[in-house]
């Protein structure tokens, strides 16, 4: 998968997408552009920034840049590399994963199932984060269905008694896997559903032959 496929996913959702000298961008919010691929470290010059903001009525740009870049705020990326196994985790993390795997089966699911059954998880997650107004059920369904036939996109879920307890959307751009969406229901947090999902999916994708 390349960045053009990710751009197509954004367009299918109704986002505006722009391509500049340093990166790709989509409208992540009212008058806000987000650069992608997310892992790219870019250093757009003043003219590029000016053209984006004035040319499209933008008030803010979000992107990752090297630590020595003169503008911006210090932040970070969280990355995992292979090998990735349970024994590599600290004891508290290992225990959380083990408890999660005792309660849930983690497997790949269809985007159609995520579009329908997954909304309960996404809605509950947004409520916990006080972001309920940021997305509607219709928008969530479009996010999932827009990815269904695009190469590089996968949906994974933790399942208990045939009920989705937690899930993630992953997409591969070049040799990097990204997690644009992760969600879980609060009823399953005490059973470490998030530990189970993230460990299982991370181990699976990092352990693939030749990837």
CSV table of N, CA and C in Angstrom, one decimal, residues 86 96-106 191-192 195-197 199-200 203:
chain,number,residue,atom,x,y,z
A,86,UNK,N,5.6,-11.9,24.0
A,86,UNK,CA,5.1,-11.7,25.4
A,86,UNK,C,6.3,-11.5,26.4
A,96,UNK,N,-1.3,-8.2,32.2
A,96,UNK,CA,-2.5,-7.6,31.5
A,96,UNK,C,-2.8,-8.3,30.2
A,97,UNK,N,-1.8,-8.7,29.4
A,97,UNK,CA,-2.0,-9.4,28.2
A,97,UNK,C,-2.5,-10.8,28.4
A,98,UNK,N,-1.9,-11.5,29.4
A,98,UNK,CA,-2.4,-12.8,29.7
A,98,UNK,C,-3.8,-12.8,30.1
A,99,UNK,N,-4.2,-11.9,31.0
A,99,UNK,CA,-5.6,-11.8,31.5
A,99,UNK,C,-6.5,-11.5,30.3
A,100,UNK,N,-6.1,-10.6,29.4
A,100,UNK,CA,-6.9,-10.3,28.3
A,100,UNK,C,-7.1,-11.5,27.4
A,101,UNK,N,-6.1,-12.2,27.1
A,101,UNK,CA,-6.2,-13.3,26.2
A,101,UNK,C,-6.9,-14.5,26.8
A,102,UNK,N,-7.0,-14.5,28.2
A,102,UNK,CA,-7.9,-15.5,28.8
A,102,UNK,C,-9.4,-15.3,28.6
A,103,UNK,N,-9.7,-14.0,28.3
A,103,UNK,CA,-11.1,-13.6,28.2
A,103,UNK,C,-11.6,-13.5,26.7
A,104,UNK,N,-10.6,-13.2,25.8
A,104,UNK,CA,-11.0,-12.8,24.5
A,104,UNK,C,-10.2,-13.6,23.4
A,105,UNK,N,-10.9,-13.8,22.3
A,105,UNK,CA,-10.3,-14.3,21.1
A,105,UNK,C,-10.0,-13.2,20.1
A,106,UNK,N,-8.8,-12.9,19.7
A,106,UNK,CA,-8.5,-11.8,18.8
A,106,UNK,C,-8.4,-12.4,17.4
A,191,UNK,N,-11.3,-6.5,32.0
A,191,UNK,CA,-10.8,-7.8,31.6
A,191,UNK,C,-9.6,-7.6,30.6
A,192,UNK,N,-9.1,-6.4,30.5
A,192,UNK,CA,-7.9,-6.1,29.8
A,192,UNK,C,-8.1,-6.3,28.3
A,195,UNK,N,-5.3,-4.6,26.1
A,195,UNK,CA,-4.0,-5.3,26.1
A,195,UNK,C,-4.1,-6.5,25.2
A,196,UNK,N,-5.2,-7.2,25.2
A,196,UNK,CA,-5.3,-8.4,24.3
A,196,UNK,C,-5.3,-7.9,22.8
A,197,UNK,N,-6.0,-6.9,22.5
A,197,UNK,CA,-6.1,-6.5,21.1
A,197,UNK,C,-4.7,-6.0,20.6
A,199,UNK,N,-1.6,-6.3,21.8
A,199,UNK,CA,-0.6,-7.3,21.7
A,199,UNK,C,-0.7,-8.3,20.6
A,200,UNK,N,-1.9,-8.8,20.5
A,200,UNK,CA,-2.1,-9.8,19.5
A,200,UNK,C,-2.0,-9.3,18.1
A,203,UNK,N,1.8,-8.4,17.4
A,203,UNK,CA,2.6,-9.6,17.2
A,203,UNK,C,2.3,-10.2,15.9
